[in-house]
Amino acid sequence: IRVRVIAIDLSKRKQLALKNASNQILQDTKSYEMRIKDLNDQIQNMESESESILSKSLELLNTSETIHNEMLDIKENIDIAQVELEEKDVNLASILIDNEKKKINLKFLQN
């Protein structure tokens, strides 16, 4: 009888130990599932931030390209204005030379 009581007691201890181990495994599994969910949420947040950064980068690239094109237009306009100014300088010099010639001719005619 005593051997049987010890065997039943050991069996109950084994069952209790197995139950405790099973509960611990369930708790660990739930903990891991929560951790995995948190990590997945972090990954989704990072993906959203990455998409936002990419969108802003593309926007900045487009803005940079627009500014570059506008600068090229401004440079072209400056070059055109410079050529026009040089032409006007040449015309003005020509007019001044003509005026000097006319003054000389007028003085010559007066004498």
PDB file of C-alpha atoms in Angstrom:
ATOM      1  CA  ILE A   1       0.000   0.000   0.000  1.00  0.00           C
ATOM      2  CA  ARG A   2       2.752   2.334   0.919  1.00  0.00           C
ATOM      3  CA  VAL A   3       4.566   1.772  -2.423  1.00  0.00           C
ATOM      4  CA  ARG A   4       1.290   2.466  -4.168  1.00  0.00           C
ATOM      5  CA  VAL A   5       0.767   5.742  -2.243  1.00  0.00           C
ATOM      6  CA  ILE A   6       4.303   6.825  -3.100  1.00  0.00           C
ATOM      7  CA  ALA A   7       3.715   5.916  -6.753  1.00  0.00           C
ATOM      8  CA  ILE A   8       0.419   7.876  -6.794  1.00  0.00           C
ATOM      9  CA  ASP A   9       2.128  10.816  -5.092  1.00  0.00           C
ATOM     10  CA  LEU A  10       4.960  10.743  -7.664  1.00  0.00           C
ATOM     11  CA  SER A  11       2.417  10.530 -10.473  1.00  0.00           C
ATOM     12  CA  LYS A  12       0.557  13.537  -9.100  1.00  0.00           C
ATOM     13  CA  ARG A  13       3.842  15.440  -8.801  1.00  0.00           C
ATOM     14  CA  LYS A  14       4.691  14.579 -12.402  1.00  0.00           C
ATOM     15  CA  GLN A  15       1.257  15.742 -13.535  1.00  0.00           C
ATOM     16  CA  LEU A  16       1.617  18.954 -11.533  1.00  0.00           C
ATOM     17  CA  ALA A  17       5.107  19.521 -12.944  1.00  0.00           C
ATOM     18  CA  LEU A  18       3.825  18.888 -16.479  1.00  0.00           C
ATOM     19  CA  LYS A  19       0.885  21.227 -15.883  1.00  0.00           C
ATOM     20  CA  ASN A  20       3.231  23.935 -14.558  1.00  0.00           C
ATOM     21  CA  ALA A  21       5.583  23.440 -17.518  1.00  0.00           C
ATOM     22  CA  SER A  22       2.640  23.590 -19.917  1.00  0.00           C
ATOM     23  CA  ASN A  23       1.383  26.806 -18.302  1.00  0.00           C
ATOM     24  CA  GLN A  24       4.875  28.294 -18.502  1.00  0.00           C
ATOM     25  CA  ILE A  25       5.093  27.353 -22.194  1.00  0.00           C
ATOM     26  CA  LEU A  26       1.699  29.005 -22.812  1.00  0.00           C
ATOM     27  CA  GLN A  27       2.816  32.159 -20.985  1.00  0.00           C
ATOM     28  CA  ASP A  28       6.089  32.229 -22.910  1.00  0.00           C
ATOM     29  CA  THR A  29       4.218  31.701 -26.185  1.00  0.00           C
ATOM     30  CA  LYS A  30       1.855  34.589 -25.397  1.00  0.00           C
ATOM     31  CA  SER A  31       4.823  36.750 -24.454  1.00  0.00           C
ATOM     32  CA  TYR A  32       6.588  35.881 -27.717  1.00  0.00           C
ATOM     33  CA  GLU A  33       3.408  36.558 -29.703  1.00  0.00           C
ATOM     34  CA  MET A  34       3.097  40.003 -28.095  1.00  0.00           C
ATOM     35  CA  ARG A  35       6.771  40.712 -28.801  1.00  0.00           C
ATOM     36  CA  ILE A  36       6.331  39.620 -32.424  1.00  0.00           C
ATOM     37  CA  LYS A  37       3.265  41.868 -32.724  1.00  0.00           C
ATOM     38  CA  ASP A  38       5.246  44.812 -31.297  1.00  0.00           C
ATOM     39  CA  LEU A  39       8.081  44.146 -33.735  1.00  0.00           C
ATOM     40  CA  ASN A  40       5.642  43.928 -36.648  1.00  0.00           C
ATOM     41  CA  ASP A  41       4.121  47.262 -35.578  1.00  0.00           C
ATOM     42  CA  GLN A  42       7.610  48.785 -35.428  1.00  0.00           C
ATOM     43  CA  ILE A  43       8.372  47.417 -38.903  1.00  0.00           C
ATOM     44  CA  GLN A  44       5.136  48.905 -40.272  1.00  0.00           C
ATOM     45  CA  ASN A  45       5.976  52.272 -38.682  1.00  0.00           C
ATOM     46  CA  MET A  46       9.456  52.155 -40.195  1.00  0.00           C
ATOM     47  CA  GLU A  47       7.984  51.278 -43.603  1.00  0.00           C
ATOM     48  CA  SER A  48       5.610  54.245 -43.341  1.00  0.00           C
ATOM     49  CA  GLU A  49       8.457  56.551 -42.335  1.00  0.00           C
ATOM     50  CA  SER A  50      10.589  55.212 -45.190  1.00  0.00           C
ATOM     51  CA  GLU A  51       7.775  55.861 -47.677  1.00  0.00           C
ATOM     52  CA  SER A  52       7.356  59.367 -46.287  1.00  0.00           C
ATOM     53  CA  ILE A  53      11.093  60.034 -46.523  1.00  0.00           C
ATOM     54  CA  LEU A  54      11.155  58.673 -50.075  1.00  0.00           C
ATOM     55  CA  SER A  55       8.215  60.870 -51.034  1.00  0.00           C
ATOM     56  CA  LYS A  56       9.893  63.955 -49.540  1.00  0.00           C
ATOM     57  CA  SER A  57      13.161  63.043 -51.267  1.00  0.00           C
ATOM     58  CA  LEU A  58      11.408  62.817 -54.624  1.00  0.00           C
ATOM     59  CA  GLU A  59       9.689  66.128 -53.941  1.00  0.00           C
ATOM     60  CA  LEU A  60      13.046  67.736 -53.106  1.00  0.00           C
ATOM     61  CA  LEU A  61      14.580  66.214 -56.227  1.00  0.00           C
ATOM     62  CA  ASN A  62      11.791  67.675 -58.362  1.00  0.00           C
ATOM     63  CA  THR A  63      12.186  71.059 -56.650  1.00  0.00           C
ATOM     64  CA  SER A  64      15.941  70.918 -57.194  1.00  0.00           C
ATOM     65  CA  GLU A  65      15.439  70.093 -60.871  1.00  0.00           C
ATOM     66  CA  THR A  66      12.967  72.961 -61.235  1.00  0.00           C
ATOM     67  CA  ILE A  67      15.396  75.382 -59.592  1.00  0.00           C
ATOM     68  CA  HIS A  68      18.204  74.122 -61.825  1.00  0.00           C
ATOM     69  CA  ASN A  69      16.067  74.676 -64.944  1.00  0.00           C
ATOM     70  CA  GLU A  70      15.070  78.145 -63.738  1.00  0.00           C
ATOM     71  CA  MET A  71      18.739  78.983 -63.139  1.00  0.00           C
ATOM     72  CA  LEU A  72      19.569  77.844 -66.675  1.00  0.00           C
ATOM     73  CA  ASP A  73      16.764  80.081 -68.003  1.00  0.00           C
ATOM     74  CA  ILE A  74      18.081  83.017 -65.965  1.00  0.00           C
ATOM     75  CA  LYS A  75      21.616  82.413 -67.258  1.00  0.00           C
ATOM     76  CA  GLU A  76      20.316  82.293 -70.821  1.00  0.00           C
ATOM     77  CA  ASN A  77      18.390  85.549 -70.263  1.00  0.00           C
ATOM     78  CA  ILE A  78      21.515  87.177 -68.798  1.00  0.00           C
ATOM     79  CA  ASP A  79      23.543  86.038 -71.811  1.00  0.00           C
ATOM     80  CA  ILE A  80      20.913  87.445 -74.181  1.00  0.00           C
ATOM     81  CA  ALA A  81      20.768  90.720 -72.237  1.00  0.00           C
ATOM     82  CA  GLN A  82      24.563  90.943 -72.272  1.00  0.00           C
ATOM     83  CA  VAL A  83      24.643  90.490 -76.077  1.00  0.00           C
ATOM     84  CA  GLU A  84      21.876  93.087 -76.468  1.00  0.00           C
ATOM     85  CA  LEU A  85      23.793  95.478 -74.200  1.00  0.00           C
ATOM     86  CA  GLU A  86      26.980  94.967 -76.211  1.00  0.00           C
ATOM     87  CA  GLU A  87      25.026  95.660 -79.420  1.00  0.00           C
ATOM     88  CA  LYS A  88      23.606  98.833 -77.866  1.00  0.00           C
ATOM     89  CA  ASP A  89      27.132  99.859 -76.758  1.00  0.00           C
ATOM     90  CA  VAL A  90      28.359  99.374 -80.325  1.00  0.00           C
ATOM     91  CA  ASN A  91      25.390 101.361 -81.663  1.00  0.00           C
ATOM     92  CA  LEU A  92      25.973 104.118 -79.112  1.00  0.00           C
ATOM     93  CA  ALA A  93      29.666 104.249 -79.987  1.00  0.00           C
ATOM     94  CA  SER A  94      28.740 104.448 -83.653  1.00  0.00           C
ATOM     95  CA  ILE A  95      26.307 107.300 -82.953  1.00  0.00           C
ATOM     96  CA  LEU A  96      28.955 109.125 -80.897  1.00  0.00           C
ATOM     97  CA  ILE A  97      31.497 108.699 -83.703  1.00  0.00           C
ATOM     98  CA  ASP A  98      28.951 109.972 -86.243  1.00  0.00           C
ATOM     99  CA  ASN A  99      28.241 112.970 -84.006  1.00  0.00           C
ATOM    100  CA  GLU A 100      31.952 113.717 -83.714  1.00  0.00           C
ATOM    101  CA  LYS A 101      32.267 113.472 -87.511  1.00  0.00           C
ATOM    102  CA  LYS A 102      29.345 115.848 -87.913  1.00  0.00           C
ATOM    103  CA  LYS A 103      30.942 118.306 -85.443  1.00  0.00           C
ATOM    104  CA  ILE A 104      34.211 118.125 -87.357  1.00  0.00           C
ATOM    105  CA  ASN A 105      32.387 118.641 -90.674  1.00  0.00           C
ATOM    106  CA  LEU A 106      30.423 121.542 -89.194  1.00  0.00           C
ATOM    107  CA  LYS A 107      33.632 123.173 -87.933  1.00  0.00           C
ATOM    108  CA  PHE A 108      35.250 122.568 -91.284  1.00  0.00           C
ATOM    109  CA  LEU A 109      32.285 124.105 -93.054  1.00  0.00           C
ATOM    110  CA  GLN A 110      32.258 127.097 -90.709  1.00  0.00           C
ATOM    111  CA  ASN A 111      35.900 127.831 -91.460  1.00  0.00           C
TER     112      ASN A 111
END
